[in-house]
Tab-separated table of C-alpha atoms and ligand atoms in Angstrom:
chain	number	residue	atom	x	y	z
A	521	MET	CA	124.676	103.133	100.357
A	522	THR	CA	123.312	99.604	100.187
A	523	SER	CA	122.910	99.270	103.948
A	524	SER	CA	120.582	102.271	104.164
A	525	ILE	CA	118.265	101.207	101.357
A	526	LYS	CA	114.651	100.999	102.521
A	527	ILE	CA	112.736	97.846	101.692
A	528	SER	CA	108.986	98.170	101.215
A	529	PRO	CA	107.378	94.723	100.822
A	530	SER	CA	104.291	94.843	98.598
A	531	ILE	CA	101.464	92.894	100.206
A	532	LEU	CA	100.063	92.225	96.722
A	533	SER	CA	102.002	88.943	96.692
A	534	ALA	CA	101.272	88.049	100.333
A	535	ASP	CA	98.791	85.370	101.416
A	536	ILE	CA	95.627	87.462	101.560
A	537	LEU	CA	93.965	85.101	104.054
A	538	GLN	CA	96.839	85.640	106.491
A	539	LEU	CA	97.531	89.288	105.783
A	540	GLY	CA	98.019	90.378	109.415
A	541	GLU	CA	100.494	87.552	110.046
A	542	GLU	CA	102.255	88.190	106.745
A	543	VAL	CA	102.808	91.846	107.639
A	544	THR	CA	103.988	90.950	111.138
A	545	SER	CA	106.436	88.476	109.581
A	546	VAL	CA	107.993	90.984	107.169
A	547	VAL	CA	108.232	93.562	109.954
A	548	GLN	CA	110.170	91.042	112.053
A	549	ALA	CA	112.242	90.172	108.981
A	550	GLY	CA	113.518	93.737	108.708
A	551	ALA	CA	111.111	95.594	106.406
A	552	ASP	CA	111.305	99.400	106.575
A	553	TRP	CA	107.901	100.283	105.110
A	554	ILE	CA	104.806	98.316	104.076
A	555	HIS	CA	103.736	98.925	100.465
A	556	ILE	CA	99.980	98.821	99.829
A	557	ASP	CA	98.917	98.749	96.158
A	558	VAL	CA	95.467	100.247	95.702
A	559	MET	CA	93.921	99.450	92.297
A	560	ASP	CA	90.517	100.382	90.903
A	561	GLY	CA	90.056	98.202	87.814
A	562	GLY	CA	90.000	101.345	85.653
A	563	TYR	CA	93.330	103.110	85.920
A	564	VAL	CA	94.908	99.647	86.033
A	565	PRO	CA	93.310	96.362	84.951
A	566	ASN	CA	93.145	94.915	88.493
A	567	ILE	CA	91.181	95.631	91.678
A	568	THR	CA	92.596	95.398	95.202
A	569	TYR	CA	91.881	97.196	98.461
A	570	GLY	CA	90.512	100.398	99.961
A	571	PRO	CA	91.124	102.558	103.039
A	572	ASN	CA	89.619	99.932	105.371
A	573	LEU	CA	92.580	97.654	104.703
A	574	VAL	CA	95.014	100.488	105.462
A	575	ALA	CA	93.190	101.087	108.762
A	576	ALA	CA	93.335	97.375	109.611
A	577	LEU	CA	97.080	97.148	108.890
A	578	ARG	CA	97.645	100.314	110.920
A	579	GLN	CA	96.661	98.166	113.934
A	580	VAL	CA	99.271	95.541	113.082
A	581	THR	CA	102.447	97.638	112.723
A	582	ASP	CA	103.968	101.006	113.545
A	583	LEU	CA	106.066	100.984	110.361
A	584	PRO	CA	105.281	103.621	107.726
A	585	LEU	CA	102.416	102.523	105.464
A	586	ASP	CA	103.490	103.289	101.895
A	587	VAL	CA	100.206	103.632	100.000
A	588	HIS	CA	100.448	103.513	96.201
A	589	LEU	CA	97.227	104.732	94.592
A	590	MET	CA	96.560	103.355	91.120
A	591	ILE	CA	93.092	104.854	90.946
A	592	ALA	CA	91.546	107.564	88.792
A	593	PRO	CA	90.498	110.001	89.999
A	594	ALA	CA	92.449	109.746	93.256
A	595	GLN	CA	91.384	113.073	94.769
A	596	PRO	CA	88.006	111.956	96.192
A	597	HIS	CA	89.773	109.255	98.244
A	598	LEU	CA	92.841	111.064	99.611
A	599	LYS	CA	91.237	112.059	102.909
A	600	ALA	CA	89.995	108.532	103.606
A	601	PHE	CA	93.445	107.040	103.039
A	602	ALA	CA	95.063	109.701	105.229
A	603	GLU	CA	92.542	109.124	108.017
A	604	ALA	CA	93.056	105.370	107.708
A	605	GLY	CA	96.685	105.867	108.707
A	606	ALA	CA	98.695	106.127	105.487
A	607	SER	CA	102.189	107.538	106.109
A	608	ILE	CA	103.003	108.128	102.436
A	609	ILE	CA	100.426	108.550	99.672
A	610	THR	CA	101.767	108.220	96.140
A	611	ILE	CA	99.619	109.274	93.193
A	612	HIS	CA	100.054	108.940	89.449
A	613	PRO	CA	100.084	112.421	87.863
A	614	ASP	CA	98.079	111.202	84.868
A	615	ALA	CA	95.197	109.972	87.055
A	616	ASP	CA	93.964	113.450	87.999
A	617	ILE	CA	94.144	116.827	86.281
A	618	HIS	CA	95.483	119.053	89.088
A	619	THR	CA	98.423	117.072	90.455
A	620	HIS	CA	99.885	119.958	92.450
A	621	ARG	CA	96.575	120.499	94.208
A	622	LEU	CA	96.476	116.831	95.205
A	623	ILE	CA	100.022	116.989	96.563
A	624	CYS	CA	99.074	119.993	98.697
A	625	GLU	CA	95.981	118.175	99.941
A	626	ILE	CA	97.960	115.062	100.912
A	627	LYS	CA	100.478	117.208	102.816
A	628	SER	CA	97.692	119.129	104.556
A	629	TYR	CA	96.792	115.839	106.282
A	630	GLY	CA	100.345	115.515	107.600
A	631	VAL	CA	101.061	112.679	105.170
A	632	LYS	CA	104.109	112.478	102.884
A	633	ALA	CA	103.301	112.959	99.191
A	634	GLY	CA	104.731	110.900	96.353
A	635	ILE	CA	104.496	110.978	92.565
A	636	ALA	CA	104.641	107.746	90.552
A	637	LEU	CA	105.918	107.630	86.996
A	638	ASN	CA	104.725	104.853	84.691
A	639	PRO	CA	107.295	103.529	82.212
A	640	GLY	CA	105.896	105.764	79.439
A	641	VAL	CA	105.796	108.993	81.465
A	642	PRO	CA	108.735	111.343	80.849
A	643	VAL	CA	111.056	112.385	83.672
A	644	ALA	CA	110.667	116.079	82.813
A	645	SER	CA	107.021	115.990	83.893
A	646	ILE	CA	108.020	115.864	87.575
A	647	GLU	CA	110.430	118.786	87.447
A	648	PRO	CA	107.918	121.499	88.429
A	649	LEU	CA	106.748	119.339	91.334
A	650	LEU	CA	110.167	118.773	92.931
A	651	PRO	CA	109.805	121.576	95.501
A	652	PHE	CA	106.602	120.006	96.831
A	653	ILE	CA	107.041	116.242	96.927
A	654	ASP	CA	108.627	113.845	99.430
A	655	LEU	CA	108.977	110.813	97.176
A	656	ILE	CA	109.258	109.797	93.532
A	657	LEU	CA	108.213	106.262	92.616
A	658	ILE	CA	109.683	104.968	89.384
A	659	MET	CA	107.590	102.154	87.926
A	660	THR	CA	109.844	99.527	86.387
A	661	VAL	CA	106.815	97.533	85.183
A	662	ASN	CA	103.433	98.655	83.913
A	663	PRO	CA	101.297	98.825	87.051
A	664	GLY	CA	98.539	96.329	87.794
A	665	PHE	CA	100.120	93.053	88.783
A	666	GLY	CA	102.877	91.589	90.902
A	667	GLY	CA	105.470	89.174	89.557
A	668	GLN	CA	106.260	90.995	86.282
A	669	SER	CA	109.751	91.488	84.844
A	670	TYR	CA	111.801	94.625	85.467
A	671	ILE	CA	112.030	96.757	82.323
A	672	SER	CA	115.803	97.190	81.977
A	673	GLU	CA	115.584	100.493	80.106
A	674	MET	CA	114.146	102.079	83.271
A	675	THR	CA	117.507	101.987	85.064
A	676	ASN	CA	118.553	105.007	83.061
A	677	LYS	CA	115.352	106.773	84.084
A	678	ILE	CA	116.199	106.141	87.751
A	679	ARG	CA	119.603	107.715	87.095
A	680	GLN	CA	118.007	110.777	85.469
A	681	VAL	CA	115.608	111.262	88.376
A	682	ARG	CA	118.511	110.848	90.833
A	683	GLN	CA	120.229	113.764	89.075
A	684	LEU	CA	117.126	115.928	89.257
A	685	ILE	CA	116.725	115.213	92.973
A	686	ASP	CA	120.386	115.996	93.646
A	687	GLN	CA	120.099	119.264	91.722
A	688	SER	CA	116.987	120.209	93.707
A	689	GLY	CA	118.930	119.962	96.970
A	690	ARG	CA	115.841	118.519	98.633
A	691	GLU	CA	115.574	115.226	100.466
A	692	ILE	CA	113.273	113.252	98.220
A	693	GLU	CA	113.042	109.469	98.455
A	694	LEU	CA	113.629	107.682	95.160
A	695	GLU	CA	111.598	104.482	95.240
A	696	VAL	CA	111.594	101.810	92.549
A	697	ASP	CA	108.632	99.479	92.025
A	698	GLY	CA	108.249	96.410	89.831
A	699	GLY	CA	110.273	93.269	89.157
A	700	ILE	CA	112.727	93.913	91.963
A	701	ASN	CA	114.851	90.886	92.896
A	702	ALA	CA	118.425	90.555	94.162
A	703	GLU	CA	119.851	91.298	90.732
A	704	THR	CA	117.594	94.199	89.669
A	705	ALA	CA	117.788	95.670	93.195
A	706	LYS	CA	121.514	96.071	92.650
A	707	ARG	CA	120.961	97.949	89.380
A	708	ALA	CA	118.316	100.210	90.932
A	709	MET	CA	120.526	101.003	93.919
A	710	GLU	CA	123.519	101.749	91.716
A	711	ALA	CA	121.334	104.150	89.745
A	712	GLY	CA	120.451	105.989	92.958
A	713	ALA	CA	117.326	104.421	94.438
A	714	THR	CA	116.816	104.932	98.180
A	715	ALA	CA	113.808	102.616	98.555
A	716	LEU	CA	112.764	99.405	96.836
A	717	VAL	CA	109.322	97.851	96.589
A	718	ALA	CA	109.310	94.065	96.332
A	719	GLY	CA	106.350	91.708	96.240
A	720	ALA	CA	107.112	88.372	94.634
A	721	ALA	CA	110.812	88.449	95.608
A	722	ILE	CA	109.822	88.513	99.281
A	723	PHE	CA	106.460	86.792	99.679
A	724	THR	CA	107.057	83.892	97.290
A	725	VAL	CA	110.522	83.070	98.590
A	726	LYS	CA	111.342	79.454	99.453
A	727	ASP	CA	110.456	78.375	103.031
A	728	ASN	CA	108.966	81.832	103.714
A	729	ASN	CA	112.417	83.027	104.730
A	730	TYR	CA	111.537	86.709	104.486
A	731	ALA	CA	114.601	87.832	106.452
A	732	ALA	CA	116.914	86.177	103.936
A	733	ALA	CA	114.941	87.613	101.017
A	734	ILE	CA	115.103	91.143	102.430
A	735	ALA	CA	118.815	90.824	103.228
A	736	GLN	CA	119.452	89.658	99.666
A	737	LEU	CA	117.654	92.696	98.254
A	738	ARG	CA	119.856	94.928	100.384
A	739	GLY	CA	122.879	93.180	98.915
A	740	GLU	CA	123.813	91.601	102.238
A	741	LYS	CA	125.164	88.086	102.308
A	742	ARG	CA	123.301	85.500	104.421
B	621	DX5	C1	102.485	96.832	90.459
B	621	DX5	C2	102.626	97.270	91.890
B	621	DX5	C3	103.813	96.724	92.561
B	621	DX5	C4	103.861	95.219	92.663
B	621	DX5	C5	105.297	94.825	92.678
B	621	DX5	O1	101.392	97.473	89.926
B	621	DX5	O2	102.701	98.688	91.968
B	621	DX5	O3	103.973	97.304	93.851
B	621	DX5	O4	103.208	94.696	93.781
B	621	DX5	O5	105.369	93.458	92.621
B	621	DX5	P1	106.701	92.685	92.215
B	621	DX5	O6	107.748	93.073	93.201
B	621	DX5	O7	106.284	91.261	92.360
B	621	DX5	O8	107.023	93.081	90.817
B	622	ZN	ZN1	103.244	99.566	93.977
């Protein structure tokens, strides 16, 4: 199981002045996806990037661009992110009223649709959406900033969502985001995660040894 885990480095902790090079480096270091955290200063207390950054990074790599929208409302911007080259668009169900409609819209662009659950959002709220989604993103911190600590109680939530996915019989990625390091990665994987987001654990590693950092997250010895 550990060898097939997907690693999605979050560029939030990368050197913003060298973003193209940073992405190229993590691609060479073995990243599976590139995680792009879009924040609007309203839904979360921080502001980051828009579709133009997604389009720019689309020129740098062929890897799936894993776009995490922390914006409310998200609906007016879905098309722009899809056209910019997003491969996965993940929305927070509490950011818009008609979540199912947004999922259908994302899929109509040929983009995979994900649902993100903040620490305070119950697991049961995703149940009706299971037949429609490609990915569930469990937040193991409150969204807004990189470098926060993994909320331990969320491991059980990952386990519960794993069960729901297994019962659904569908292939839905189970991605975990926030405070992932070698130790918490292990807990998330054991609970059933198939993809891990990591910002600080990759981009702030000693000597910029991204390959070693990614291997460590996968549980591989280096
Ligand atoms: C938090 C973001 C995360 C963040 C993770 O709002 O959704 O993707 O960049 O950063 P780390 O891995 O440093 O906790
Ligand atoms: Zn994220």
